[in-house]
Coordinates of C-alpha atoms in Angstrom, one line a residue:
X1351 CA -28.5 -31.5 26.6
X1352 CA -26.2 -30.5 29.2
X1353 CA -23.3 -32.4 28.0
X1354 CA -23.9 -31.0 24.4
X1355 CA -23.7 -27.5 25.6
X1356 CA -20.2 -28.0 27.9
X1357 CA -19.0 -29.5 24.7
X1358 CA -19.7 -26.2 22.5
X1359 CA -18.7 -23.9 25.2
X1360 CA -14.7 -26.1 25.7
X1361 CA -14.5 -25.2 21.7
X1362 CA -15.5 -22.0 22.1
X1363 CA -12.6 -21.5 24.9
X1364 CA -10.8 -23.2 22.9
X1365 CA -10.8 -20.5 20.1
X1366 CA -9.2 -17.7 22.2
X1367 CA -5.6 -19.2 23.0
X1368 CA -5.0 -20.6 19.5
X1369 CA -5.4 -17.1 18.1
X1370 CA -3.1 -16.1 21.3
X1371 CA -0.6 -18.4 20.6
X1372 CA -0.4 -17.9 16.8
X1373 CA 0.3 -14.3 17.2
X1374 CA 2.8 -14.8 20.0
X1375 CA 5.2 -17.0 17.8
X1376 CA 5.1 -14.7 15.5
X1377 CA 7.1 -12.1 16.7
X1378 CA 9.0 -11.5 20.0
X1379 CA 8.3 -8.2 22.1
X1380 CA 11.5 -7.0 21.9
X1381 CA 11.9 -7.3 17.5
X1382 CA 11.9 -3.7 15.8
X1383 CA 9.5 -4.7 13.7
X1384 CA 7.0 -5.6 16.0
X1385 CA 6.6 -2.2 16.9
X1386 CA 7.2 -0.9 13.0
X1387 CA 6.1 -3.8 10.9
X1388 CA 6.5 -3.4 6.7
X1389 CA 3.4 -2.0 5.0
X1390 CA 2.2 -2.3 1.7
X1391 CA -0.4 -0.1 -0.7
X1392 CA -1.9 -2.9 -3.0
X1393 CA -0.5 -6.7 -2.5
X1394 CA 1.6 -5.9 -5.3
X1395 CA 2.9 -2.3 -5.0
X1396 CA 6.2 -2.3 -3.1
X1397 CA 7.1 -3.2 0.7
X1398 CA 7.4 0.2 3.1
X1399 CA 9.8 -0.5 5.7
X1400 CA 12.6 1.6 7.7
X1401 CA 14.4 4.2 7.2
X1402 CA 10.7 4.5 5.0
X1403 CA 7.3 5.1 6.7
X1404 CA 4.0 5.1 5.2
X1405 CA 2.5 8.2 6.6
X1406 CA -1.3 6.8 7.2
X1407 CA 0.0 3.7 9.0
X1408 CA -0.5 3.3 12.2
X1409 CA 2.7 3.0 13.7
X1410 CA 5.1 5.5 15.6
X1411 CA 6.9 8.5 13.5
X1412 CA 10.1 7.1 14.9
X1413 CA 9.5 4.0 12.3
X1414 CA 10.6 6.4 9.6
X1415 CA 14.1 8.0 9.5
X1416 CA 13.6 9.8 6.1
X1417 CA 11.9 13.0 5.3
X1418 CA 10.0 11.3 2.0
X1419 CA 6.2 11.6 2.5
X1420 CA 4.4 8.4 1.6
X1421 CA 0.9 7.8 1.0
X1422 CA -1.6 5.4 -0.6
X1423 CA -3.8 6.1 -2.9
X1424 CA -6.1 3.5 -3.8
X1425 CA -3.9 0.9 -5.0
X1426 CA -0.8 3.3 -6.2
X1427 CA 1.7 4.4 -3.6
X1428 CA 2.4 7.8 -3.8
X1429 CA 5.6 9.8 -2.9
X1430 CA 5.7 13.7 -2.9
X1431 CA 8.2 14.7 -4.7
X1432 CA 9.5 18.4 -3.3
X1433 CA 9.3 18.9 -7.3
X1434 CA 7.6 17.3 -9.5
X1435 CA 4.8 16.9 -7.0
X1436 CA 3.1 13.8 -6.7
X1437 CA 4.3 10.6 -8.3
X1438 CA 3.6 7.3 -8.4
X1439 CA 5.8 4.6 -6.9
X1440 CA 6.7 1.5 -8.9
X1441 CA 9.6 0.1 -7.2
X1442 CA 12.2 0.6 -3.9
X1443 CA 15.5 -0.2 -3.8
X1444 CA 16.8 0.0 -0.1
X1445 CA 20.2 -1.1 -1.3
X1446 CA 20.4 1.8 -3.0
X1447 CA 18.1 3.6 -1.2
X1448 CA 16.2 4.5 -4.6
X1449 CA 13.1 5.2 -5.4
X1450 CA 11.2 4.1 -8.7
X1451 CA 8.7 6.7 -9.4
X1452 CA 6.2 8.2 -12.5
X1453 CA 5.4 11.8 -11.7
X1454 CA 1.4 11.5 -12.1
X1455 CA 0.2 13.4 -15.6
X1456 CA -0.2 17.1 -15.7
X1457 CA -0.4 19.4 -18.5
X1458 CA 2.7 21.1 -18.3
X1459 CA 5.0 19.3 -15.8
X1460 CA 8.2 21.3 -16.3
X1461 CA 5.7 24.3 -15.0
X1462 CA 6.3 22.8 -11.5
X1463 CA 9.9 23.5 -11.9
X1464 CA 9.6 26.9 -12.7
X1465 CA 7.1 27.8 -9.7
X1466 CA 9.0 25.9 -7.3
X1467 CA 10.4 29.1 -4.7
X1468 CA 13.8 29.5 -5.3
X1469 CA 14.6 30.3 -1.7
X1470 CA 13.0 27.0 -0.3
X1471 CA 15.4 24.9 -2.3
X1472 CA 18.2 24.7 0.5
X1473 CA 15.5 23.0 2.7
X1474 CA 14.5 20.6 -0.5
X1475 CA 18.1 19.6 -0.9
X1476 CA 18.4 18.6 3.2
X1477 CA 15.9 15.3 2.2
X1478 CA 18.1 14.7 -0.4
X1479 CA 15.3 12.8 -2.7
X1480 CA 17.2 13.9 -5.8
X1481 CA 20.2 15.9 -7.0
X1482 CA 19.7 18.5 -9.4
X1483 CA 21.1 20.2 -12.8
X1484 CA 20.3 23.5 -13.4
X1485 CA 18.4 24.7 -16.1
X1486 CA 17.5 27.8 -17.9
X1487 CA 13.9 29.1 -19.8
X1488 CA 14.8 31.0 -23.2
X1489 CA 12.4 31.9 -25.6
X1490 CA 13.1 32.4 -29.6
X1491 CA 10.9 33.9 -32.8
X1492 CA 11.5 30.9 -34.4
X1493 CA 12.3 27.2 -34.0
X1494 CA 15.9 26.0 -34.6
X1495 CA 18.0 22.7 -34.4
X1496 CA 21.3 23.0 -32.3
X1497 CA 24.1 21.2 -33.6
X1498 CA 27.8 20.7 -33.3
X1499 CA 29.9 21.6 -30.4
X1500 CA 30.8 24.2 -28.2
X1501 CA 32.7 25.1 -25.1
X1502 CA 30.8 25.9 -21.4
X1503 CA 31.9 28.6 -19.2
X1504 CA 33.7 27.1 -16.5
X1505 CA 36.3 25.9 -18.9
X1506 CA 34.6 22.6 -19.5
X1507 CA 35.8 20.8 -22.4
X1508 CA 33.5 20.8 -25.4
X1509 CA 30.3 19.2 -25.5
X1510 CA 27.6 18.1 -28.0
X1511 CA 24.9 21.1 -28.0
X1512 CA 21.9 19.2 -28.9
X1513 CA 22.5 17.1 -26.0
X1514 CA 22.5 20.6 -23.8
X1515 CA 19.3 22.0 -25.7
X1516 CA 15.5 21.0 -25.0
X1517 CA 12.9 22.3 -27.0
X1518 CA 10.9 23.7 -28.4
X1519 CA 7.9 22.9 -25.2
X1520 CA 4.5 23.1 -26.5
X1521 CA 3.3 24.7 -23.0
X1522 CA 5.6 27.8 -22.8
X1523 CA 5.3 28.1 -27.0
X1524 CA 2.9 30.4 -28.8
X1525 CA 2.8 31.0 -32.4
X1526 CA 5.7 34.0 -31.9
X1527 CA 7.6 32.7 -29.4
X1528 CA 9.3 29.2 -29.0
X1529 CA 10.4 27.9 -25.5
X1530 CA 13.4 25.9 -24.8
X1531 CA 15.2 24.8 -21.6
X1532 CA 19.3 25.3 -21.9
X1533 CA 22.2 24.2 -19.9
X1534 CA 23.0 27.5 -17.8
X1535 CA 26.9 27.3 -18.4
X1536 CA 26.2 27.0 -22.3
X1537 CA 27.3 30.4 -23.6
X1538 CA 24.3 32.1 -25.8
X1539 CA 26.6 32.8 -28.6
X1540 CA 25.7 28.7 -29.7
X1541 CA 21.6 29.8 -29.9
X1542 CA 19.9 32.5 -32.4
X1543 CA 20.0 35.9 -32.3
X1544 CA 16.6 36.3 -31.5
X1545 CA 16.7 34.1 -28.4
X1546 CA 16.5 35.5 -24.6
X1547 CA 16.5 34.1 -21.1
X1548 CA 13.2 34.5 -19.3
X1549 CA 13.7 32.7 -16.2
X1550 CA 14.9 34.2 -12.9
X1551 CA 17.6 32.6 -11.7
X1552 CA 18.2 28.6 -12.5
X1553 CA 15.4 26.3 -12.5
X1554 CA 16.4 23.0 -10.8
X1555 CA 15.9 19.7 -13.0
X1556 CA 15.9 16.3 -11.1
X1557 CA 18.7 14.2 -11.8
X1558 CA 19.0 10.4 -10.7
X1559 CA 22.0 10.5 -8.3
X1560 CA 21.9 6.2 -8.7
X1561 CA 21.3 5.7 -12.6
X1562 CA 24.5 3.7 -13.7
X1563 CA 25.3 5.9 -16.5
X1564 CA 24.7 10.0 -16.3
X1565 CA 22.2 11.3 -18.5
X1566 CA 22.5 13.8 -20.6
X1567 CA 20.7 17.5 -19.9
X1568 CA 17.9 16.8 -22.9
X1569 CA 17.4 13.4 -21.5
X1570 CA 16.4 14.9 -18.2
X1571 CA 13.9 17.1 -19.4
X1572 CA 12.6 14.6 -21.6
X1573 CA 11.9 12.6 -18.7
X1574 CA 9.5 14.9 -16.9
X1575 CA 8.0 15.8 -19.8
X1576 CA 7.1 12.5 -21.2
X1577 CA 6.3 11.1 -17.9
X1578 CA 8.8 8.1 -17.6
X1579 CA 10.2 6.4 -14.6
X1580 CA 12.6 8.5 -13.0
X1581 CA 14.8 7.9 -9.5
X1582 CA 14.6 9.5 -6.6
X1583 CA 16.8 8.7 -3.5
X1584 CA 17.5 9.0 -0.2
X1585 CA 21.0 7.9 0.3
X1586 CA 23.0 11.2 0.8
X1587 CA 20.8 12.6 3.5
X1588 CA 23.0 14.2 6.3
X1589 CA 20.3 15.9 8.7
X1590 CA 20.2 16.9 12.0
X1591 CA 17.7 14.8 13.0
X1592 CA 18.6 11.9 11.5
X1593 CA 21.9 11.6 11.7
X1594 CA 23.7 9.1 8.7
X1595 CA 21.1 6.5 9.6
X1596 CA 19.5 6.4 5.8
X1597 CA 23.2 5.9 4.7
X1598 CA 23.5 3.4 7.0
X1599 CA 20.8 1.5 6.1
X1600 CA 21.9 0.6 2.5
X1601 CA 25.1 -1.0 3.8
X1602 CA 22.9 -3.2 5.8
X1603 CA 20.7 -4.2 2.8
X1604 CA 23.9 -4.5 0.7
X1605 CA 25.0 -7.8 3.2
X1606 CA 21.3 -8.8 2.5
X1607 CA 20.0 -8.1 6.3
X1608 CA 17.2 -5.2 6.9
X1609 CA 18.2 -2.5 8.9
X1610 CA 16.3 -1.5 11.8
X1611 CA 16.9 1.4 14.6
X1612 CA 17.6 0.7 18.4
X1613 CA 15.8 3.5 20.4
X1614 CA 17.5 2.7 23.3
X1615 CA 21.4 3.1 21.7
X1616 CA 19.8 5.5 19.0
X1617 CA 21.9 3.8 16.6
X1618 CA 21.2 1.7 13.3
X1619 CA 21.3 -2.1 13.7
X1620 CA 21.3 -4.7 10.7
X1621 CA 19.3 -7.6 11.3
X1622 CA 19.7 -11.2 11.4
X1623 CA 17.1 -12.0 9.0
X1624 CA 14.4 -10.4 6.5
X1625 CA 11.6 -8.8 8.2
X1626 CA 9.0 -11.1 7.0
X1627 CA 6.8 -10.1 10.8
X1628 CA 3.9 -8.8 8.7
X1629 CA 3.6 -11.9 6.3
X1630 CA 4.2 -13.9 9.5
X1631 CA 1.4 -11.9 11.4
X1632 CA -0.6 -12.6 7.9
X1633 CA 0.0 -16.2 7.8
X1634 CA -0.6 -16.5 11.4
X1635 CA -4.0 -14.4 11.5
X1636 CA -5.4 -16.6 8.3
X1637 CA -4.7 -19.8 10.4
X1638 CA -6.3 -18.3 13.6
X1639 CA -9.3 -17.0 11.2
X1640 CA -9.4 -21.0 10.1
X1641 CA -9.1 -22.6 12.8
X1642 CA -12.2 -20.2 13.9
X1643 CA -14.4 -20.8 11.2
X1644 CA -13.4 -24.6 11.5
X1645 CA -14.2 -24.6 15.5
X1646 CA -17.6 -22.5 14.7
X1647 CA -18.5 -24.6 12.5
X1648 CA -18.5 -27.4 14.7
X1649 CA -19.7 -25.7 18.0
X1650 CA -22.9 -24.4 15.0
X1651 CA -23.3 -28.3 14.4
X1652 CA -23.4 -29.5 17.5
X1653 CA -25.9 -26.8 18.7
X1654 CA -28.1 -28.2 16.0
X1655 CA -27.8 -31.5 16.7
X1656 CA -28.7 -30.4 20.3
X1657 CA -31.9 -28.5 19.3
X1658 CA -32.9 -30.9 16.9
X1659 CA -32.6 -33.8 19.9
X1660 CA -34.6 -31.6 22.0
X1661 CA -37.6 -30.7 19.3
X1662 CA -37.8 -34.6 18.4
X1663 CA -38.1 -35.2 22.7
X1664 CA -40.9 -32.3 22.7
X1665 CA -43.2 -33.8 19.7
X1666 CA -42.6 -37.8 21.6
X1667 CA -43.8 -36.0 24.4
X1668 CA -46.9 -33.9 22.9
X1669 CA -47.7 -37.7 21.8
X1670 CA -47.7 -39.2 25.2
X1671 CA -49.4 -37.0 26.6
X1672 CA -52.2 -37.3 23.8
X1673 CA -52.5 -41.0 24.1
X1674 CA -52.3 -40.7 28.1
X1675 CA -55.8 -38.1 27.9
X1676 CA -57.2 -40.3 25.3
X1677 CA -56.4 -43.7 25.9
X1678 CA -59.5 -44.1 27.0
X1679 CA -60.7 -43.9 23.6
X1680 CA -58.3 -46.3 21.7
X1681 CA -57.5 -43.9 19.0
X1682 CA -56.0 -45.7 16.0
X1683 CA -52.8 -45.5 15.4
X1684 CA -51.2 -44.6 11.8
X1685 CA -47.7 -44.9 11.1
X1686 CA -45.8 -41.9 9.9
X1687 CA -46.5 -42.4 5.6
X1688 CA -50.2 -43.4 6.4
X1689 CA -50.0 -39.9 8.6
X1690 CA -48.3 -38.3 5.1
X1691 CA -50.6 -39.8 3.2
X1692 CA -53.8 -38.9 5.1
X1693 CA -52.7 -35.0 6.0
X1694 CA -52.2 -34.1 1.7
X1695 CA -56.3 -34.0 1.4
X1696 CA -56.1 -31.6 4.6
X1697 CA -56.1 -28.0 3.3
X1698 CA -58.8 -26.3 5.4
X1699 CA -57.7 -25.4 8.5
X1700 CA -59.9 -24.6 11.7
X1701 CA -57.8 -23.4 14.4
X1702 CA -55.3 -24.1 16.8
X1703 CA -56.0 -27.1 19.5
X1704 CA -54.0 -27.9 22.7
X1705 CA -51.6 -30.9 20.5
X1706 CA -51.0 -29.0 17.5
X1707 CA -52.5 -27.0 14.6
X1708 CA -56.6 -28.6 13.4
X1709 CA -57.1 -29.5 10.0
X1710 CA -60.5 -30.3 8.2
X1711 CA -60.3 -32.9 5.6
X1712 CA -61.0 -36.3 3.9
X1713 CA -60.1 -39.6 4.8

């Protein structure tokens, strides 16, 4: 019994350096992302790493060298967009330091734009998470169809109007009046008579600093207001805090090595290698976790086996000591199938004796 039990408990000591020793290799103390590892929403939704930080991780506020406010929720992860509010992220680009994002459905999303305080937009600009085109709120009588071309003030060259013209928006429309956002260097002379601004001052529309082609003012209204994937980035941040370390970043992704930050030089550095620590720690914890249930399993068996041993040694000796009080008597002996056999016509039972449960019955 004793050499059963030292058994169990060297497995069980076993268990504690394994773990140990799979979580050392993993990572060395000194590795940046040791302290800020990757994070992740859902198993599919994309990898958060610097200059990003997912705000309810657990890891330091110096992990993060961006002023974009992550979140999770449930699966989705969620950036706050300055603008357009919440929006759902469906891809990162840290080479471009771009975000994919959805703004989540609302009733009248271009309504964000319009409340959005006017004087709080310098300090929206500083994150840099989009650039903007201004854009004006008119209301007609009556709905119209812009065509042709006409000049901007500014002395820009010609442009399409239709392209410059958005409208009419069901949310801002009433039977009498008809909204529509315009291009503010459009000269009014292009719309109706009956049309007049509404809007204080110019309403700020994001535009996709990284889209490989610019689109056109109707295109980015149309965005928001049909909910498609839009961009927001990062890239051009200059602030105070942060120095150029977001811009910095993308030229290490762009040589295919994550960047990472040295507190010590306060300076960017590019890594040797993808930051894989959290899939590493993953791996590593799932072998520890198996090698666990594995070594339980066997320390469980052997316990068993050990109590089994000693229940079988208790019965032979409840026997012995039976035959030793009544030897005397030369009870017959039965072997374990007669016993069987015999015990099935015993169903009334009378008590409890010194050897065992007492059963009246039939032979």
């Amino acid at each position: 019994m004793s050499r059963t039990l030292s058994i169990a408990v060297l497995l069980l000591s076993l268990l504690s350096p394994a773990t140990d020793m799979a979580t050392a290799s993993a990572w060395d103390d000194k590795d940046f992302f040791k302290h800020c590892p990757p994070s992740w929403c859902s198993k599919d939704g994309p990898e958060i790493r610097f200059p990003l930080r997912l705000e309810s991780s657990n890891s330091s506020s110096s992990c993060g060298a961006t002023c974009a406010k992550i979140t999770c929720s449930g699966q989705d992860t969620i950036l706050l967009h300055p603008l357009l509010g919440p929006c759902k992220v469906t891809a990162i680009d840290y080479s471009r330091a771009a975000f994919s994002i959805v703004p989540l459905v609302d009733s009248c999303p271009l309504q964000k734009l319009i409340s959005i305080n006017l004087t709080a937009i310098a300090d929206v600009d500083r994150c840099a998470l989009y650039e903007s085109t201004p854009g004006k709120l008119v209301h007609c009588s009556s709905v119209f169809t812009p065509s042709g071309t006409a000049e901007f003030a500014g002395g820009i060259y010609p442009k399409n109007t239709a392209d410059n013209i958005f409208g009419p928006i069901s949310c801002f429309s009433n039977q009498s009046q008809f909204a529509y956002f315009v291009m503010p260097r459009l000269y009014m002379y292009v719309l109706p008579l009956d049309c007049k601004v509404i809007s204080h001052g110019n309403i700020p529309i994001p535009n996709p600093s990284t889209s490989m082609h610019d689109p056109t003012f109707k295109q980015l209204v149309e965005t928001i207001t049909n909910f498609a994937e839009t961009t927001a980035t990062w890239e051009n941040a200059n602030w105070d805090n942060y120095g150029s370390i977001p811009s910095s970043c993308t030229r290490c992704e762009l040589q295919g090595r994550p960047c990472a930050f040295s507190s010590k030089r306060h300076q960017v550095f590019c890594m040797d290698k993808r930051p894989h620590g959290s899939r590493v720690k993953v791996i590593a914890a799932t072998s520890s976790v198996t090698a666990f249930i594995v070594l339980s399993v066997m320390v469980a068996t052997t316990i068993y086996l050990s109590l089994k041993s000693r229940y079988n040694e208790e019965i032979n000796m409840k026997v012995e000591m039976f035959l030793k009080a009544y030897g005397t008597s030369k009870p017959t002996r039965y072997t374990f199938p007669e016993v069987k056999k015999i015990a099935r016509r015993f169903k009334d039972k009378l008590g409890q004796g010194g050897f065992g449960s007492v059963y009246k019955g039939e032979l």
